[in-house]
């Protein structure tokens, strides 16, 4: 019962703050310059919403996130992701500012918390209706350097891990069958075998010719004598090294 009362009271706070914006007939929104009345209304609304949000419990945040209202849902999500980094609220951290640009108002509420400082940034449309809220945590120099260092280490570590995995993947390629490479190797081996066979034939041909001439010594002598007689010289002027049969077409 107490929880229901708390949720109801906080919800009524939201309604009251919204009523200050939407129900005030003396406020003229969407002016070229933010006048004091508009600024006062927006500041009151934003600061009231901020005070209500930072006091919410986890159960209340979950209930508001399921409300279906876009502004409420986004505000609860932003606060839920930042509340553990900030801790409990201490006091304000300066003056709330209001700016008008592109037909919308931006209201920044600075606050101090136990662990860090933060800006609650609200956006209102030209009619003064809240459309979004974000929590901008202001980290100190030490925290910023620490986060930057961790991000750098994570980035470098990720690169090294990816390089190692890539090297392992490349090393596994040699175990993957490659049909094209196998065909090329077989073709190269066949070509080398043909070249070796041709070289062997070329080396044995002169020896076979000399062997044939040695076996047909009488035939060589007769042919040499016939050539010498036809040329009118002796057989000392030339040497018969091979004899080939000439094929002639029969008519």
Coordinates of C-alpha atoms in Angstrom, one line a residue:
X1 CA 0.0 0.0 0.0
X2 CA 2.9 2.4 0.8
X3 CA 4.5 1.6 -2.5
X4 CA 1.3 2.5 -4.4
X5 CA 1.1 5.8 -2.5
X6 CA 4.6 6.6 -3.4
X7 CA 4.1 5.9 -7.1
X8 CA 0.9 7.8 -7.1
X9 CA 2.5 10.8 -5.4
X10 CA 5.4 10.9 -7.9
X11 CA 3.1 10.6 -10.8
X12 CA 1.0 13.5 -9.5
X13 CA 4.2 15.5 -9.3
X14 CA 4.7 14.8 -13.0
X15 CA 1.2 15.9 -13.8
X16 CA 1.6 19.1 -11.8
X17 CA 4.8 20.0 -13.5
X18 CA 3.3 19.4 -16.9
X19 CA 0.2 21.5 -15.9
X20 CA 2.5 24.4 -15.2
X21 CA 3.6 24.3 -18.8
X22 CA 0.5 23.4 -20.7
X23 CA -2.1 25.0 -18.5
X24 CA -0.6 28.5 -18.0
X25 CA -2.4 30.9 -20.3
X26 CA -0.1 33.8 -19.4
X27 CA 3.0 32.1 -20.9
X28 CA 3.7 32.8 -24.6
X29 CA 5.9 30.0 -26.1
X30 CA 7.8 29.9 -29.4
X31 CA 8.9 33.5 -29.2
X32 CA 12.2 34.5 -30.9
X33 CA 13.7 35.2 -27.5
X34 CA 13.0 33.4 -24.2
X35 CA 11.3 35.9 -22.0
X36 CA 11.4 35.7 -18.2
X37 CA 7.9 34.2 -17.8
X38 CA 8.7 31.3 -20.2
X39 CA 12.1 30.8 -18.6
X40 CA 10.7 30.7 -15.1
X41 CA 8.0 28.2 -16.1
X42 CA 10.5 25.9 -17.9
X43 CA 13.0 26.1 -15.0
X44 CA 10.3 25.3 -12.5
X45 CA 9.1 22.4 -14.5
X46 CA 12.5 20.9 -15.2
X47 CA 13.8 21.3 -11.6
X48 CA 10.5 19.8 -10.3
X49 CA 10.8 16.8 -12.6
X50 CA 14.5 16.3 -11.7
X51 CA 13.7 16.3 -7.9
X52 CA 11.0 13.7 -8.5
X53 CA 13.1 11.5 -10.7
X54 CA 16.2 11.3 -8.5
X55 CA 14.0 10.2 -5.6
X56 CA 12.5 7.2 -7.4
X57 CA 13.2 3.7 -6.3
X58 CA 14.1 0.9 -8.7
X59 CA 10.6 -0.6 -8.5
X60 CA 9.0 2.8 -9.3
X61 CA 11.4 3.3 -12.2
X62 CA 10.3 -0.1 -13.6
X63 CA 6.7 0.8 -13.3
X64 CA 7.1 4.2 -15.1
X65 CA 9.1 2.5 -17.9
X66 CA 6.0 0.4 -18.7
X67 CA 3.7 3.4 -18.7
X68 CA 3.7 3.7 -22.5
X69 CA 4.5 7.5 -22.5
X70 CA 7.5 8.2 -24.7
X71 CA 8.9 11.0 -22.6
X72 CA 8.5 9.1 -19.3
X73 CA 10.0 5.9 -20.7
X74 CA 13.0 7.7 -22.2
X75 CA 13.6 9.7 -18.9
X76 CA 13.4 6.5 -16.8
X77 CA 15.8 4.7 -19.1
X78 CA 18.3 7.5 -19.0
X79 CA 18.2 7.8 -15.2
X80 CA 18.3 4.1 -14.7
X81 CA 21.6 3.8 -16.7
X82 CA 23.2 6.7 -14.8
X83 CA 22.0 6.5 -11.2
X84 CA 24.6 3.9 -10.0
X85 CA 27.4 6.0 -11.4
X86 CA 26.2 9.1 -9.5
X87 CA 25.0 7.9 -6.2
X88 CA 22.9 10.0 -3.9
X89 CA 22.0 13.7 -4.7
X90 CA 23.9 16.3 -2.7
X91 CA 22.8 19.8 -4.1
X92 CA 22.6 21.9 -7.2
X93 CA 25.7 22.6 -9.2
X94 CA 24.8 26.0 -10.6
X95 CA 22.0 27.9 -12.3
X96 CA 19.5 26.1 -14.6
X97 CA 19.8 27.4 -18.1
X98 CA 17.2 27.7 -20.9
X99 CA 18.0 28.1 -24.6
X100 CA 15.7 28.2 -27.6
X101 CA 16.7 26.8 -31.0
X102 CA 15.0 25.1 -33.9
X103 CA 11.5 25.6 -32.4
X104 CA 12.4 23.8 -29.2
X105 CA 13.6 24.7 -25.7
X106 CA 16.6 23.0 -24.0
X107 CA 16.7 23.2 -20.3
X108 CA 19.8 22.1 -18.4
X109 CA 19.6 21.4 -14.7
X110 CA 23.1 20.9 -13.1
X111 CA 23.4 18.8 -10.0
X112 CA 26.1 17.4 -7.7
X113 CA 26.0 13.7 -6.6
X114 CA 28.2 11.7 -4.2
X115 CA 30.3 10.1 -7.0
X116 CA 30.1 12.7 -9.8
X117 CA 28.3 15.7 -11.3
X118 CA 25.6 15.5 -13.9
X119 CA 23.4 17.7 -16.1
X120 CA 19.8 16.8 -16.5
X121 CA 19.0 18.0 -20.1
X122 CA 15.3 18.4 -21.0
X123 CA 13.9 19.2 -24.4
X124 CA 10.5 21.0 -24.7
X125 CA 8.7 21.6 -28.0
X126 CA 7.5 25.0 -29.1
X127 CA 4.3 24.6 -27.0
X128 CA 6.2 23.8 -23.8
X129 CA 5.6 20.0 -23.8
X130 CA 8.6 17.9 -22.6
X131 CA 9.7 15.5 -25.3
X132 CA 13.0 14.0 -24.0
X133 CA 15.3 13.9 -21.0
X134 CA 18.9 12.8 -20.8
X135 CA 21.4 12.5 -18.0
X136 CA 24.8 13.8 -19.0
X137 CA 27.4 12.6 -16.4
X138 CA 30.3 14.9 -15.9
X139 CA 33.4 12.8 -15.2
X140 CA 36.5 14.4 -13.6
X141 CA 39.9 14.4 -15.2
X142 CA 41.1 11.3 -13.4
X143 CA 38.0 9.4 -14.4
X144 CA 38.1 10.6 -17.9
X145 CA 41.8 9.5 -18.3
X146 CA 41.0 6.2 -16.7
X147 CA 38.1 5.6 -19.1
X148 CA 40.2 6.7 -22.1
X149 CA 43.0 4.3 -21.0
X150 CA 40.6 1.4 -20.7
X151 CA 39.1 2.2 -24.1
X152 CA 42.6 2.3 -25.6
X153 CA 43.6 -1.0 -24.1
X154 CA 40.4 -2.6 -25.2
X155 CA 40.9 -1.3 -28.7
X156 CA 44.5 -2.5 -28.9
X157 CA 43.6 -5.9 -27.3
X158 CA 40.8 -6.4 -29.8
X159 CA 43.2 -5.6 -32.8
X160 CA 45.8 -8.1 -31.5
X161 CA 43.2 -10.8 -30.9
X162 CA 41.8 -10.3 -34.5
X163 CA 45.4 -10.5 -35.9
X164 CA 46.1 -13.7 -34.1
X165 CA 42.8 -15.3 -35.2
X166 CA 43.5 -14.1 -38.8
X167 CA 47.0 -15.7 -38.7
X168 CA 45.6 -19.0 -37.4
X169 CA 42.9 -19.0 -40.1
X170 CA 45.5 -18.4 -42.8
X171 CA 47.7 -21.2 -41.5
X172 CA 44.8 -23.6 -41.9
X173 CA 44.4 -22.9 -45.6
X174 CA 47.2 -25.4 -46.4
X175 CA 45.0 -28.2 -45.0
X176 CA 42.1 -27.3 -47.3
X177 CA 42.1 -29.2 -50.7
X178 CA 42.7 -27.1 -53.7
X179 CA 41.6 -28.9 -57.0
X180 CA 43.0 -26.1 -59.2
X181 CA 46.5 -26.4 -57.6
X182 CA 46.4 -30.2 -57.9
X183 CA 45.6 -30.0 -61.6
X184 CA 48.3 -27.5 -62.2
X185 CA 50.9 -29.7 -60.4
X186 CA 49.8 -32.7 -62.4
X187 CA 50.1 -30.8 -65.7
X188 CA 53.5 -29.5 -64.7
X189 CA 54.7 -33.0 -63.9
X190 CA 53.3 -34.4 -67.2
X191 CA 55.1 -31.6 -69.1
X192 CA 58.4 -32.3 -67.3
X193 CA 58.1 -36.0 -68.1
X194 CA 57.5 -35.3 -71.8
X195 CA 60.5 -33.0 -71.9
X196 CA 62.7 -35.6 -70.2
X197 CA 61.5 -38.2 -72.7
X198 CA 62.3 -36.0 -75.6
X199 CA 65.8 -35.2 -74.3
X200 CA 66.5 -38.9 -73.8
X201 CA 65.4 -39.6 -77.4
X202 CA 67.6 -36.8 -78.7
X203 CA 70.6 -38.2 -76.9
X204 CA 70.1 -41.8 -78.1
X205 CA 69.5 -40.9 -81.8
X206 CA 73.2 -40.2 -82.7
X207 CA 74.3 -43.3 -81.0
X208 CA 71.8 -45.4 -82.8
X209 CA 72.8 -43.9 -86.1
X210 CA 76.5 -44.7 -85.5
X211 CA 75.5 -48.2 -84.4
X212 CA 73.6 -48.7 -87.6
X213 CA 76.5 -47.5 -89.7
X214 CA 78.8 -49.9 -87.9
X215 CA 76.6 -52.8 -88.6
X216 CA 76.3 -51.8 -92.4
X217 CA 80.1 -51.2 -93.0
X218 CA 80.1 -52.8 -96.4
X219 CA 77.1 -50.8 -97.5
X220 CA 78.7 -47.6 -96.3
X221 CA 81.9 -48.4 -98.2
X222 CA 80.0 -49.0 -101.4
X223 CA 78.0 -45.9 -101.1
X224 CA 81.1 -43.8 -100.3
X225 CA 82.9 -45.2 -103.3
X226 CA 79.9 -44.4 -105.5
X227 CA 79.8 -40.8 -104.3
X228 CA 83.5 -40.4 -104.8
X229 CA 83.3 -41.8 -108.3
X230 CA 80.5 -39.5 -109.1
X231 CA 82.3 -36.4 -107.7
X232 CA 85.6 -37.4 -109.3
X233 CA 87.4 -37.5 -105.9
X234 CA 88.5 -40.0 -103.2
X235 CA 86.7 -41.3 -100.1
X236 CA 89.2 -39.4 -97.9
X237 CA 87.4 -36.1 -98.6
X238 CA 84.1 -36.9 -96.8
X239 CA 82.6 -39.2 -94.2
X240 CA 79.3 -41.0 -94.4
X241 CA 77.6 -40.6 -90.9
X242 CA 74.0 -41.8 -91.6
X243 CA 71.9 -43.4 -94.2
X244 CA 68.2 -42.7 -94.6
X245 CA 65.8 -44.3 -96.9
X246 CA 63.9 -41.8 -99.0
X247 CA 60.2 -42.6 -99.5
X248 CA 59.0 -42.0 -103.0
X249 CA 55.5 -41.9 -104.3
X250 CA 54.7 -44.8 -106.6
X251 CA 52.9 -43.8 -109.8

